[in-house]
Coordinates of C-alpha atoms and ligand atoms in Angstrom, one line a residue:
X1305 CA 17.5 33.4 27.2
X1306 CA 14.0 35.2 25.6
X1307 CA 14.7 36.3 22.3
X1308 CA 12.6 39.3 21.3
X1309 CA 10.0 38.7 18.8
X1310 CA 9.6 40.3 15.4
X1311 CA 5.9 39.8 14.7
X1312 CA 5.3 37.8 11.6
X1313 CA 3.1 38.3 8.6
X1314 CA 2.5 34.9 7.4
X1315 CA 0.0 34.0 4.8
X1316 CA -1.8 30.6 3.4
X1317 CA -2.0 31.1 -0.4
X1318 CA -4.4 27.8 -1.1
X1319 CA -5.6 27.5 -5.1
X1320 CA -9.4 26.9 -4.4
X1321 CA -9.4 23.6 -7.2
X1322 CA -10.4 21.0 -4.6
X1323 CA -10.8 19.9 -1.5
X1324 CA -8.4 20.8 1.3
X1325 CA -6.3 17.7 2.2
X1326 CA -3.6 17.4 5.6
X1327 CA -0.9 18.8 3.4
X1328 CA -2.3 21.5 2.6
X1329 CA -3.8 22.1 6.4
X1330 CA -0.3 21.3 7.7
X1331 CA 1.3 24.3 5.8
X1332 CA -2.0 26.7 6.9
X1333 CA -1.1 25.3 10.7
X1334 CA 2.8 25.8 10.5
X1335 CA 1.8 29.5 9.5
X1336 CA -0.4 29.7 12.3
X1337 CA 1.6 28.6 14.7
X1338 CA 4.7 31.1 13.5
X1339 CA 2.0 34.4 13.3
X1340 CA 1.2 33.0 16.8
X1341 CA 4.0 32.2 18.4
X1342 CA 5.7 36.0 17.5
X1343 CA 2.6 37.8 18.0
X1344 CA 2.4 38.5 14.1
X1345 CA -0.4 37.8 11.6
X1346 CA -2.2 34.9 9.9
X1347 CA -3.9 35.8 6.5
X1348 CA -5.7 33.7 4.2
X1349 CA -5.2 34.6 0.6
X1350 CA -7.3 32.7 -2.1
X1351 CA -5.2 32.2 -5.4
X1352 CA -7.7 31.6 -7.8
X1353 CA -6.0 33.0 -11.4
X1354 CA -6.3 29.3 -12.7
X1355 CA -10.0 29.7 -13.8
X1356 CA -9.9 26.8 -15.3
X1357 CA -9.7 24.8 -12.1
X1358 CA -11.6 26.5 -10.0
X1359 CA -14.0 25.1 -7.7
X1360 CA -16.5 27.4 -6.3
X1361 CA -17.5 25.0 -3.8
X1362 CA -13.8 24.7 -2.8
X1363 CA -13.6 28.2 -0.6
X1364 CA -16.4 27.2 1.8
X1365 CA -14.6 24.3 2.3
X1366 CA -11.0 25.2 2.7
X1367 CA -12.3 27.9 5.5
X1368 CA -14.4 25.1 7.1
X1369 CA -11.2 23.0 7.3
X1370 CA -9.3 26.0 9.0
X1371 CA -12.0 26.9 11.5
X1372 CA -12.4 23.2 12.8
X1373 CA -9.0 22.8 13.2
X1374 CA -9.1 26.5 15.3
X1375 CA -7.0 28.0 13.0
X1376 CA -8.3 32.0 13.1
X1377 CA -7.2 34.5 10.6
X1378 CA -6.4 38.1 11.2
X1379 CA -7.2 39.2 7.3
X1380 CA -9.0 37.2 4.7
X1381 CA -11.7 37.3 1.9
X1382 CA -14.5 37.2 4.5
X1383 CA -13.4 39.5 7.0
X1384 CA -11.5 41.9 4.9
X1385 CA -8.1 43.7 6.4
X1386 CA -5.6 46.5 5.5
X1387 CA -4.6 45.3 2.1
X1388 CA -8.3 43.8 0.9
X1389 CA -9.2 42.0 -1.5
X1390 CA -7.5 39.0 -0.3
X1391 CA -8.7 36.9 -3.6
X1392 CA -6.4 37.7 -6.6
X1393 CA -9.2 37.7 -9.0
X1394 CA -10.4 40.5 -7.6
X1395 CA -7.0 42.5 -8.0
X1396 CA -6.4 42.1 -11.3
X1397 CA -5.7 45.8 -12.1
X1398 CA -3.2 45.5 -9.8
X1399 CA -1.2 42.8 -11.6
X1400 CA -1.5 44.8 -14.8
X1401 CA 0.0 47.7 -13.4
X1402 CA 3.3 46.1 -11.9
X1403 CA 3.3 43.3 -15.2
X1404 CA 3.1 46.7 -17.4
X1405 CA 6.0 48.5 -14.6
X1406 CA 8.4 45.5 -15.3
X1407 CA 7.9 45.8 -19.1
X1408 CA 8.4 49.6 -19.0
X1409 CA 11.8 48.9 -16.9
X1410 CA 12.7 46.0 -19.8
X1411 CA 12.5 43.1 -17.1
X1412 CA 9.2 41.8 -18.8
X1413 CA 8.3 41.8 -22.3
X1414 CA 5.2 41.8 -24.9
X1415 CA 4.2 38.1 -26.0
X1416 CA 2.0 38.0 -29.4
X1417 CA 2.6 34.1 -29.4
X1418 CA -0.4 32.7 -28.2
X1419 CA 0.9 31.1 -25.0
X1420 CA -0.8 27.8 -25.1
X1421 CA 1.2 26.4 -27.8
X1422 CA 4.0 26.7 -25.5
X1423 CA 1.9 25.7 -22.1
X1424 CA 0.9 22.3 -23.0
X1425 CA 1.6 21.3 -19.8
X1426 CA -1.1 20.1 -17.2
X1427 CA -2.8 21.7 -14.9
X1428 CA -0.7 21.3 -11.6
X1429 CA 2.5 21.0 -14.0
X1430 CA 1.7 24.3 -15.5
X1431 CA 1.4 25.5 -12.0
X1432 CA 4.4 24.7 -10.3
X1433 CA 6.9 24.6 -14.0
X1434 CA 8.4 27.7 -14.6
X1435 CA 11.9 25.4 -15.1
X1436 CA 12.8 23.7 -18.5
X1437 CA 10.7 20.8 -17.6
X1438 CA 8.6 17.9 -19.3
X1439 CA 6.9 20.7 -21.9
X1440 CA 8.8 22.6 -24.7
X1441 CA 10.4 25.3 -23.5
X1442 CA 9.0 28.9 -24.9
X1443 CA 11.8 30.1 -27.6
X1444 CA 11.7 33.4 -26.2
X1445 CA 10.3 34.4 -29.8
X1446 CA 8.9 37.5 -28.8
X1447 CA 11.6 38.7 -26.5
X1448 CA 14.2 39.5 -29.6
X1449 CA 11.9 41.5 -32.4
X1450 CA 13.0 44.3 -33.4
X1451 CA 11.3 47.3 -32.4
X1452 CA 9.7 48.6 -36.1
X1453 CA 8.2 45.0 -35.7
X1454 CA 7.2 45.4 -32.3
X1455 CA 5.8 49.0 -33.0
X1456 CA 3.5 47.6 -35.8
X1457 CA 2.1 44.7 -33.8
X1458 CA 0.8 47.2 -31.2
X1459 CA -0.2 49.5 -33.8
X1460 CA -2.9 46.7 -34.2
X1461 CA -3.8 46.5 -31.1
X1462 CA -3.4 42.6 -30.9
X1463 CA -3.9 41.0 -27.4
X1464 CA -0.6 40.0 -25.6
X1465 CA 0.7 38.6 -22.8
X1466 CA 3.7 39.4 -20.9
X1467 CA 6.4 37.3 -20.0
X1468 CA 9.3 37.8 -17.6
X1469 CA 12.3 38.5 -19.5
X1470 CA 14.7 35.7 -17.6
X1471 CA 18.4 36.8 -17.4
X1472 CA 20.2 34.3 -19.9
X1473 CA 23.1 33.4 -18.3
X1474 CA 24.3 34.0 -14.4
X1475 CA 22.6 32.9 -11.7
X1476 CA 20.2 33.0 -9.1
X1477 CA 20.3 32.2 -5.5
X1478 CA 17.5 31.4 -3.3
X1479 CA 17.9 31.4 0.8
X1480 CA 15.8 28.7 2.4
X1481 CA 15.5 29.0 6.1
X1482 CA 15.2 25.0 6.2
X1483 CA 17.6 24.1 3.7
X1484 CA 20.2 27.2 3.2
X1485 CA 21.2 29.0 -0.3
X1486 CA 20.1 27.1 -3.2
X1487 CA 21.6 28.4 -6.6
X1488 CA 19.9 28.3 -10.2
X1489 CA 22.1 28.7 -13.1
X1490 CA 19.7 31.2 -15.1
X1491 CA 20.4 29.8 -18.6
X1492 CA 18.0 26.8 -17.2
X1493 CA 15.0 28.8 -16.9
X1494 CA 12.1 30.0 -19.2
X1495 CA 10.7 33.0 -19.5
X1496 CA 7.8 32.1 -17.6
X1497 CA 4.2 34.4 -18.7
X1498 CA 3.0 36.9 -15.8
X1499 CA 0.0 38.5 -17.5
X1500 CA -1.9 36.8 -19.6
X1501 CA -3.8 37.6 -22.6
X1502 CA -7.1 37.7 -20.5
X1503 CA -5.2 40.0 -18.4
X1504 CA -5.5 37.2 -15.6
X1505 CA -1.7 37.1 -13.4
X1506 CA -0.3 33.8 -13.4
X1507 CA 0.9 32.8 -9.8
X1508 CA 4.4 34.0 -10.1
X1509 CA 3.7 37.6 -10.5
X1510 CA 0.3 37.3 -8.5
X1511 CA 2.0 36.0 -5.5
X1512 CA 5.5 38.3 -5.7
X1513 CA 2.8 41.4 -5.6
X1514 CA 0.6 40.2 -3.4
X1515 CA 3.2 38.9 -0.6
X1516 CA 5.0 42.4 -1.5
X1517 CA 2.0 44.4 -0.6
X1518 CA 0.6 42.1 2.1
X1519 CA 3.8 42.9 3.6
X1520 CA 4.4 39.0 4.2
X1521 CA 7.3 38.3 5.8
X1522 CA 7.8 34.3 6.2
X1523 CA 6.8 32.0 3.5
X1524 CA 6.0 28.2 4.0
X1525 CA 4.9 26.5 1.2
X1526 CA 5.0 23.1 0.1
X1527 CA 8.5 21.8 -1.3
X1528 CA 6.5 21.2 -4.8
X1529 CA 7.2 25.0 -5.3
X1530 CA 10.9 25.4 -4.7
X1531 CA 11.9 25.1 -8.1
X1532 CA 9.3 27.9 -8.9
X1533 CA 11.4 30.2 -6.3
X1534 CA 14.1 31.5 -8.8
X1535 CA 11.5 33.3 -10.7
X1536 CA 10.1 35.0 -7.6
X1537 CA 13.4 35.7 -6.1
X1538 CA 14.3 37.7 -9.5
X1539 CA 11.0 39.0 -9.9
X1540 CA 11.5 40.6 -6.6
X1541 CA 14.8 41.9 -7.5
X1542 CA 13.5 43.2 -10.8
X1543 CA 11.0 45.2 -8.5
X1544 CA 13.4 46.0 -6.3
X1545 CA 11.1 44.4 -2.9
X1546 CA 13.0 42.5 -0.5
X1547 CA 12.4 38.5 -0.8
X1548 CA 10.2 37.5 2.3
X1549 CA 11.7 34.3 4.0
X1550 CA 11.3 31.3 2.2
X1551 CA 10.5 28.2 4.2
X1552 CA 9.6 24.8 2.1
X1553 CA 7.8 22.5 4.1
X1554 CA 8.8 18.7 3.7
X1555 CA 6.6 16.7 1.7
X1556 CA 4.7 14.5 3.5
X1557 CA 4.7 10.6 2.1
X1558 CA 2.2 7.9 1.1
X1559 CA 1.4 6.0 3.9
X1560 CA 4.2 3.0 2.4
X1561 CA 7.3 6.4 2.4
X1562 CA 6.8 6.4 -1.1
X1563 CA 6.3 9.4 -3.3
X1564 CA 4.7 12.3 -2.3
X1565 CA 1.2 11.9 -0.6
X1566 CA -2.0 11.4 -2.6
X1567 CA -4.6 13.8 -2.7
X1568 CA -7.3 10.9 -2.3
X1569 CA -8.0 8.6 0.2
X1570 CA -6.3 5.1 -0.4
X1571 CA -6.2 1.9 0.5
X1572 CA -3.6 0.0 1.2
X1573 CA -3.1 -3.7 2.7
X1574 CA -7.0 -3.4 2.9
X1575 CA -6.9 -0.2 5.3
X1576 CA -8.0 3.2 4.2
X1577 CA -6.0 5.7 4.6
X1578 CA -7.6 9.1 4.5
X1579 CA -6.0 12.3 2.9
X1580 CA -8.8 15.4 2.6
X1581 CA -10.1 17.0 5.4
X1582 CA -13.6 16.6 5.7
X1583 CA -13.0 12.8 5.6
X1584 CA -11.1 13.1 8.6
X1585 CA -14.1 15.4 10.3
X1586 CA -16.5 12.7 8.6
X1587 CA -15.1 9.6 10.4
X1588 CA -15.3 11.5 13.5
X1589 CA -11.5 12.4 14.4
X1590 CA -11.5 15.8 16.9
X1591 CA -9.6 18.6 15.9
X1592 CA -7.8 18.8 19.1
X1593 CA -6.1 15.3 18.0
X1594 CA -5.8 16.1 14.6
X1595 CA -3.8 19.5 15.5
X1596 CA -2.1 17.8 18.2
X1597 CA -0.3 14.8 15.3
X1598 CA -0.2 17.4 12.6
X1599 CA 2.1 19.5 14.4
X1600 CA 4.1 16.6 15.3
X1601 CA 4.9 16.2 10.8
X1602 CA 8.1 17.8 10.0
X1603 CA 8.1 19.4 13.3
X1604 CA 8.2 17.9 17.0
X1605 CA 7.0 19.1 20.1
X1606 CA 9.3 17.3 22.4
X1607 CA 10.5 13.9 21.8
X1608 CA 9.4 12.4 25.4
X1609 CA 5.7 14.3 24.9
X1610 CA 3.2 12.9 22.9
X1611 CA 0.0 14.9 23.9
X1612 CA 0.5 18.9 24.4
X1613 CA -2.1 22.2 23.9
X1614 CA -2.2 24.5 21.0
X1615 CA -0.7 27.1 23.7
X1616 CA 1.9 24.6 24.2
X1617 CA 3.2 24.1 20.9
X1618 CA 2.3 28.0 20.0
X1619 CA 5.1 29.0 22.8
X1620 CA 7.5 26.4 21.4
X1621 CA 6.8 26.4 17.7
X1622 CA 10.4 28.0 16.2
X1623 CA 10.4 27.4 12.4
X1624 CA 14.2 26.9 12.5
X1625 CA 13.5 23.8 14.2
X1626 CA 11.6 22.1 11.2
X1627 CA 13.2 19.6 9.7
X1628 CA 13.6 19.6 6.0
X1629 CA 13.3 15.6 5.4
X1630 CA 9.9 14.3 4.0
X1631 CA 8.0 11.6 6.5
X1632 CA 4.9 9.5 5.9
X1633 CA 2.1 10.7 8.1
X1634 CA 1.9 8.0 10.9
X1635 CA -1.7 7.2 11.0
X1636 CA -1.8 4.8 13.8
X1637 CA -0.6 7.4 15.7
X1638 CA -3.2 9.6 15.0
X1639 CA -6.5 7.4 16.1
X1640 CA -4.1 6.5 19.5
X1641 CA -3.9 10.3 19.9
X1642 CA -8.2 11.0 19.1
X1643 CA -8.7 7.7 21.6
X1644 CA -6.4 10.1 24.2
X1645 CA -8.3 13.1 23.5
X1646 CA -11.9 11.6 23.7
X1647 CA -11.2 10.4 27.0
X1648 CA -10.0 13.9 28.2
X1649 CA -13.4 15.2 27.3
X1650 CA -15.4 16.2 29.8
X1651 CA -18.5 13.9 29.2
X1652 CA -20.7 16.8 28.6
X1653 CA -18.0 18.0 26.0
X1654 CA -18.6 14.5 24.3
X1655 CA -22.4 14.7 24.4
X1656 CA -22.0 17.9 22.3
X1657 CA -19.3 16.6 20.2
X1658 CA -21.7 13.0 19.3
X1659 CA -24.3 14.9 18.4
X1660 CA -23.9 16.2 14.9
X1661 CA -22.0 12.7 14.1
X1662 CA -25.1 10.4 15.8
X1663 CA -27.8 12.8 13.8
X1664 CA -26.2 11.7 10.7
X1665 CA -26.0 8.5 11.7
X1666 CA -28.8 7.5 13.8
X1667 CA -31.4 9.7 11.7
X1668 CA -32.5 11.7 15.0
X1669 CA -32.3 15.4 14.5
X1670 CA -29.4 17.6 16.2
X1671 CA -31.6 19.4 18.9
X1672 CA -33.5 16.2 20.0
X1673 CA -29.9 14.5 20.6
X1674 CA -28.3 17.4 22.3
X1675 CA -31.3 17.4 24.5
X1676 CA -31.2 14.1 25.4
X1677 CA -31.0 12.7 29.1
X1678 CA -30.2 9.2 27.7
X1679 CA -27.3 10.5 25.4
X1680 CA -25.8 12.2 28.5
X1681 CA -26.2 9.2 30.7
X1682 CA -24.2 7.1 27.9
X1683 CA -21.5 9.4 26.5
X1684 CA -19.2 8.4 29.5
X1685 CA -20.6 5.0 29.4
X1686 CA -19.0 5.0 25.9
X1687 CA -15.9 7.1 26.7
X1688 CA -13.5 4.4 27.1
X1689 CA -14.3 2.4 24.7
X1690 CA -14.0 4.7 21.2
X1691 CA -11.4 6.0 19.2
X1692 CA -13.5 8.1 17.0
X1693 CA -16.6 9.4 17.3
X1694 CA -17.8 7.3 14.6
X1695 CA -18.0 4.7 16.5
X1696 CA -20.5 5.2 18.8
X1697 CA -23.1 4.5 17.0
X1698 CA -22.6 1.1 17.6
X1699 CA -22.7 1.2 21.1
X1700 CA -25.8 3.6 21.7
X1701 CA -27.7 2.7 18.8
X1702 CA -30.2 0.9 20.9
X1703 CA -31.3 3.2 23.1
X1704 CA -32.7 5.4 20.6
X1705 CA -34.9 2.5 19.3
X1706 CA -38.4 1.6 19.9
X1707 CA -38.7 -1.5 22.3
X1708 CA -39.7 -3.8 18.7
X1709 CA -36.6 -2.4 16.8
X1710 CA -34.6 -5.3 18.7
X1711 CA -34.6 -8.3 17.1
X1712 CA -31.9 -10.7 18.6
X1713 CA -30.7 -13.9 17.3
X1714 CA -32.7 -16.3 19.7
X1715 CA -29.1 -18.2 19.7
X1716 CA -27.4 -14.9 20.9
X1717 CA -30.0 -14.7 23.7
X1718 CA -29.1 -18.1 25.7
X1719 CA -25.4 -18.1 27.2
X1720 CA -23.5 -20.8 26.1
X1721 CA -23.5 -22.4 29.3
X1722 CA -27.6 -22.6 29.6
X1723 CA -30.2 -23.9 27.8
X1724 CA -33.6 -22.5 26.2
X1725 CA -35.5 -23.3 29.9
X1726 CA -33.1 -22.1 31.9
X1727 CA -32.7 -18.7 29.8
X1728 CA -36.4 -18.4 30.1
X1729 CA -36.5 -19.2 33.6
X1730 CA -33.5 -16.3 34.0
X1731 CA -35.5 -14.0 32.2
X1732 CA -39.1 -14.4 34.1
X1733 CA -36.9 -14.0 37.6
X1734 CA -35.3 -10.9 35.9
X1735 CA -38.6 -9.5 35.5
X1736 CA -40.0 -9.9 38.7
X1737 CA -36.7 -8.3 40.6
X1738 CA -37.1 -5.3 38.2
X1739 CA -40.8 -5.0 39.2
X1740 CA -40.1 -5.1 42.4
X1741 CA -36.8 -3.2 42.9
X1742 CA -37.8 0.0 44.7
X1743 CA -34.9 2.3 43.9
X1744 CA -34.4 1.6 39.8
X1745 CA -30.2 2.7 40.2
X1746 CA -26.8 0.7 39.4
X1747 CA -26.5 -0.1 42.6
X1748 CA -29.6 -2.0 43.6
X1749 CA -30.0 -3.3 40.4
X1750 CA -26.7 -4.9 40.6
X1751 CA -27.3 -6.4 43.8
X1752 CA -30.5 -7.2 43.0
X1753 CA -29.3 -9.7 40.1
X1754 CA -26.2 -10.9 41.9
X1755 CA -28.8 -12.2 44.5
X1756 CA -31.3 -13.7 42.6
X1757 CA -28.4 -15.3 40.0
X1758 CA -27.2 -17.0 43.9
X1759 CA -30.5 -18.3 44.2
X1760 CA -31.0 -19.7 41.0
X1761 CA -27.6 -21.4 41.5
X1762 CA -26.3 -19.7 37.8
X1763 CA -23.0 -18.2 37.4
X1764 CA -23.4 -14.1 37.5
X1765 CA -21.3 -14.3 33.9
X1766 CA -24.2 -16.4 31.8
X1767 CA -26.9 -14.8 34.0
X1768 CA -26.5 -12.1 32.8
X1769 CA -26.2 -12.5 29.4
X1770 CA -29.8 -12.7 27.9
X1771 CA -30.4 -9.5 29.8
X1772 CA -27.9 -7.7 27.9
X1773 CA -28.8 -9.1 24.2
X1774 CA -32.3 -8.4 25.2
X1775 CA -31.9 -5.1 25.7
X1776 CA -29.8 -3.9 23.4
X1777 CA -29.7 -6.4 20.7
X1778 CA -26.0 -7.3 21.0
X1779 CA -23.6 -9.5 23.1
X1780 CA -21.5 -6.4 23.7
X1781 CA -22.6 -3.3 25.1
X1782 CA -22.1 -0.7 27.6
X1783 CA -22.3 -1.9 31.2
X1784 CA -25.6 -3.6 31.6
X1785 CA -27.1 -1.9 34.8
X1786 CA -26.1 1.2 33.7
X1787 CA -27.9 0.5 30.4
X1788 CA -30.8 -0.3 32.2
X1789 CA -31.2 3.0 33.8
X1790 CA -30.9 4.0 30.2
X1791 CA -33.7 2.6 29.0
X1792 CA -36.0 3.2 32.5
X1793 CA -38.0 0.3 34.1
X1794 CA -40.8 -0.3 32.1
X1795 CA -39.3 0.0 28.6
X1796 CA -36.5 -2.6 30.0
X1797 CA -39.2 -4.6 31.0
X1798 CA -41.0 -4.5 27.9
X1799 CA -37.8 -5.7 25.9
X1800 CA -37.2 -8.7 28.4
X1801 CA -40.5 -9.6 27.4
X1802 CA -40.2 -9.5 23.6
X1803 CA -37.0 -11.5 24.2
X1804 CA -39.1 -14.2 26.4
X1805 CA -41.7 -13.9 23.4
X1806 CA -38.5 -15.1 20.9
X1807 CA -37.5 -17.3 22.8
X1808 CA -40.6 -19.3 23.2
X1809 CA -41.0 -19.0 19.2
X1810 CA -37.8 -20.5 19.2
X1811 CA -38.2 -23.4 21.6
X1812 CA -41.6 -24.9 19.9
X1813 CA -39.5 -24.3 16.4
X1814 CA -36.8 -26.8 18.0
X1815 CA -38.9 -29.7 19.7
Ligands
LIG908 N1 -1.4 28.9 -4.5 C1 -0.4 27.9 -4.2 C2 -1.0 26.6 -3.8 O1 -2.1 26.4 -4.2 C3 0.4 28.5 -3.0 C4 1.8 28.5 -3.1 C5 2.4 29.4 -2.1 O2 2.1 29.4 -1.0 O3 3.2 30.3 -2.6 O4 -0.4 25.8 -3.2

C-alpha cells in the first residue's frame, strides 16, 4: 500500500552556545530524513535570543557538522529562502509586533518588575523552565494592577517586558506523535516572559512565530523541551495558528544508561567516549558510518540490517516508527560500523579521505599527500586493517620518512629465532637479491626471498623479519613486499644498510 505524501516543513532550531554534539545532530538528521522521505523541506533556523550564551564561533561549526554528515538544507541563514532571516536576532520587530498583538488581545501583559529577580535560574534551566520548577515562581505581580496604575507607569515611559498571561486554572493538552495527549493542569504554570525589556523574544514566543510563519509543520526536538510545550500549545491558541506536530525525540543516555548524555567527552572504565561532533570528525570516524549508527538511535532500519544507504533509510524513515524510550548510544557499534564502511571505500575514495587526517598528523601538506603515488599504493594496503582513519598513521608513517628517520631497536631487528650474525648475514643476502632482481614487483620479490631464505636454510617467518623492522621501523607493518615497492629499490636498499650499520654498532657494544 503507498500512502501519499504530504511534503513536510521540518526545521532544526539549534541555540548557537556551543559546539554541536550527536544529540543535537541526531534531531537535525531525524528532520532530514522526514523533509526527505515526503519530499518536504529541511530548514535550519539559528535561535540565538540568549545573548548571553552565544558563541559566535558556534554557527560555523553547527553548519560544518550538518554538511559532513550530508545533511543539505533547503532555507537557512546562508542561503536565504521564502521566509528570511532564518536567525531570530535578526527578526526582532517581528516578535514585538505579535508580543504587542497578544497584549492588545489581553493574552499577554506589561511587566515593570525587572524580570531577573524572578529568572534566577541558569542558563539551560532558564531555557527549558517555563513550569513551576527549582526557581521562584513570578507572582504574577504585574498581571493584576489596576489600570489608573497601569496608565501612570506607561505615562513614564518605563521599559517593560511582556509576559504571557497563563490561564489560572483548566488545562492544557499537548498531542505528541510519539507519546499521545499529554495534559497540563494550567494552575502549574508561570507566566513565562515573551519580550523582554531589551525587546529581545525569549524562545517561547520566538519559536511559536517563527514555526508559524515558517509554516513548519513537524516538530522534533529533544524530550528536555516537553514540559516547555504547554506554553507553546496555548500560545498558539492565543494566536489562533494551528500547533505543528510535536514529536520529542528520546534522550539519548551516558554511555553507563544513566542520565541523560553529557555534552563533553568522558571517560569511563578508562575509555573515552566522545560526545561533540568535530571530536568524532577529529578521530577520524566517516560520515557515512556515523549517519548510518545515528539513524539506528531511537529509530531502526530493520532489525536483521545493520549497514543500509542514506536512500535506504530516507525511503523507510516513518516518524511514527520512533520509539519514545531513551537508549545509550552503543559506541562499539559505531567503530564496527566506520571499520565496515572504510573497507567499502574504493581505495582511491580512502586516499582522498587520509589525506586531510595524515596532513595533520604526519606534518605533510594536503596537496603533496593527495598527490602522492606512495599514499595510493598503501591506502588498500591499510584498508583492512583500520577502524578509523586515525589510525593510519601508524601504519604509513614510514614511508613518508627520510631513510635516517628509522631508528630501530637493534633487539627488534634480529628474530627471536637468530642471532646478531645470522641477522647480518640475512641482511647482506637481502641486499644483493634486491640489486639484482630485474623486475622490482611483489611478485619477484617474494620469490626472490623465499629462495634465497631456502638457501640459507632459515625459516621464511624469521627471515624476514629484520627486513620488515628495517624498513619501516616496526615489527608490524603492512605486507613487506608490497612495502618495498613503496619505498622503490634504492631507498629500501639504503635502509637495509642503516639497519646492517646498527646492527654492527650493536654487536662490538655486546662482545
Ligand atoms: N533552540 C532550541 C535548542 O537549542 C530548539 C528547541 C526546538 O527545537 O524547539 O535546542
Amino acid at each position: 500500500m503507498t500512502e501519499k505524501l504530504t511534503p513536510a516543513r521540518v526545521r532544526f532550531a539549534p541555540s548557537p552556545t556551543g559546539f554541536l554534539h550527536l544529540g543535537g545532530l541526531r534531531t537535525a538528521l531525524f528532520d532530514w530524513l522526514y523533509a526527505r522521505h515526503t519530499g518536504g523541506q529541511f530548514i535550519l533556523r539559528i535561535e540565538d535570543t540568549d545573548q548571553k550564551r552565544y558563541n559566535p564561533d558556534s554557527v560555523e561549526f553547527l553548519m560544518r557538522g550538518l554538511r559532513w554528515l550530508g545533511l543539505d538544507w533547503d532555507e537557512g541563514p546562508d542561503i536565504g529562502g521564502p521566509y528570511a532571516p532564518y536567525v531570530q536576532s535578526e527578526r526582532k520587530p517581528i516578535y514585538r509586533q505579535y508580543a504587542e498583538q497578544l497584549v492588545a488581545s489581553g493574552h499577554a501583559y506589561k511587566c515593570y518588575t525587572p524580570v531577573e529577580e524572578w529568572e534566577e535560574a541558569s542558563p539551560e534551566e532558564a531555557e527549558a523552565e517555563p513550569v513551576a520548577g527549582s526557581r521562584k515562581p513570578y507572582d504574577r505581580r504585574d498581571r493584576f494592577v489596576p489600570a489608573e496604575q497601569q496608565a501612570a507607569l506607561e505615562a513614564q515611559g518605563r521599559p517593560y517586558a511582556i509576559r504571557f498571561a497563563a490561564p489560572l486554572d483548566g488545562t492544557t493538552t499537548v498531542d505528541d506523535l510519539l507519546r499521545g495527549e499529554i495534559t497540563w493542569k494550567n494552575n502549574t504554570l508561570v507566566d513565562a516572559v515573551l519580550l523582554k525589556t531589551d525587546g529581545m523574544p525569549t524562545y517561547h514566543l520566538a519559536m511559536v512565530v517563527d514555526d508559524y510563519l515558517m509554516k513548519i509543520t513537524h516538530v522534533l526536538r529533544g524530550e528536555e523541551w516537553l514540559p516547555s510545550s504547554p506554553i507553546h500549545k496555548l500560545l498558539f491558541d492565543a494566536f489562533g495558528w494551528p500547533m505543528p506536530q510535536m514529536v520529542h525525540l528520546p534522550v539519548i543516555l551516558n554511555p553507563n544508561g544513566k542520565g541523560k548524555m553529557s555534552k563533553r567527552k568522558q571517560v569511563v572504565d578508562g575509555k573515552e567516549y566522545l560526545a561533540l561532533v568535530h571530536e568524532f570528525i577529529e578521530a577520524g570516524y566517516l560520515p557515512e558510518a556515523v549517519f548510518n549508527f545515528l539513524t539506528n538511535v531511537g529509530w531502526n532500519f530493520d532489525a536483521e540490517r545493520e549497514v543500509f544507504t542514506k536512500e535506504e533509510a530516507i525511503a523507510r524513515f516513518e516518524l511514527r516508527d520512533i520509539t519514545p524510550k531513551p537508549a545509550a548510544l552503543p559506541y562499539a557499534k559505531l567503530e564496527w560500523l566506520n571499520g565496515v564502511y572504510i573497507r567499502n571505500l574504493s581505495p582511491n575514495e580512502l586516499h582522498l579521505r587520509l589525506t586531510p587526517v595524515l596532513s595533520k598528523q604526519l606534518g605533510i601538506d594536503e596537496e603533496t599527500l593527495r598527490h602522492s603515488e606512495q599514499l595510493s599504493e598503501l591506502a588498500p594496503l591499510i584498508q583492512e586493517r583500520i577502524k578509523l582513519l586515525t589510525e593510519a598513521a601508524q601504519f604509513v608513517d614510514w614511508a613518508f620518512v627520510p631513510a635516517e628517520a628509522i631508528q630501530p631497536e637493534p633487539k627488534l631487528l634480529i628474530d627471536k629465532k637468530l642471532n646478531v650474525e645470522q641477522t647480518l648475514a640475512v641482511l647482506t643476502a637481502g641486499i644483493e637479491v634486491l640489486m639484482q632482481t630485474e623486475t622490482f614487483n611483489v611478485k619477484t620479490l617474494e620469490v626472490a626471498f623465499r629462495t634465497q631464505a631456502e638457501k640459507m636454510g632459515i625459516k621464511v617467518g624469521p627471515f624476514l623479519t629484520s627486513f620488515r623492522v628495517a624498513i619501516t621501523g616496526k615489527t608490524i607493518s603492512p605486507p613487506l613486499f608490497e612495502s618495498m615497492v613503496v619505498l622503490g629499490r634504492d631507498e629500501t636498499i639504503l635502509r637495509l644498510r642503516n639497519a646492517m650499520k646498527i646492527l654492527q654498532a650493536y654487536a662490538l657494544q655486546t662482545v
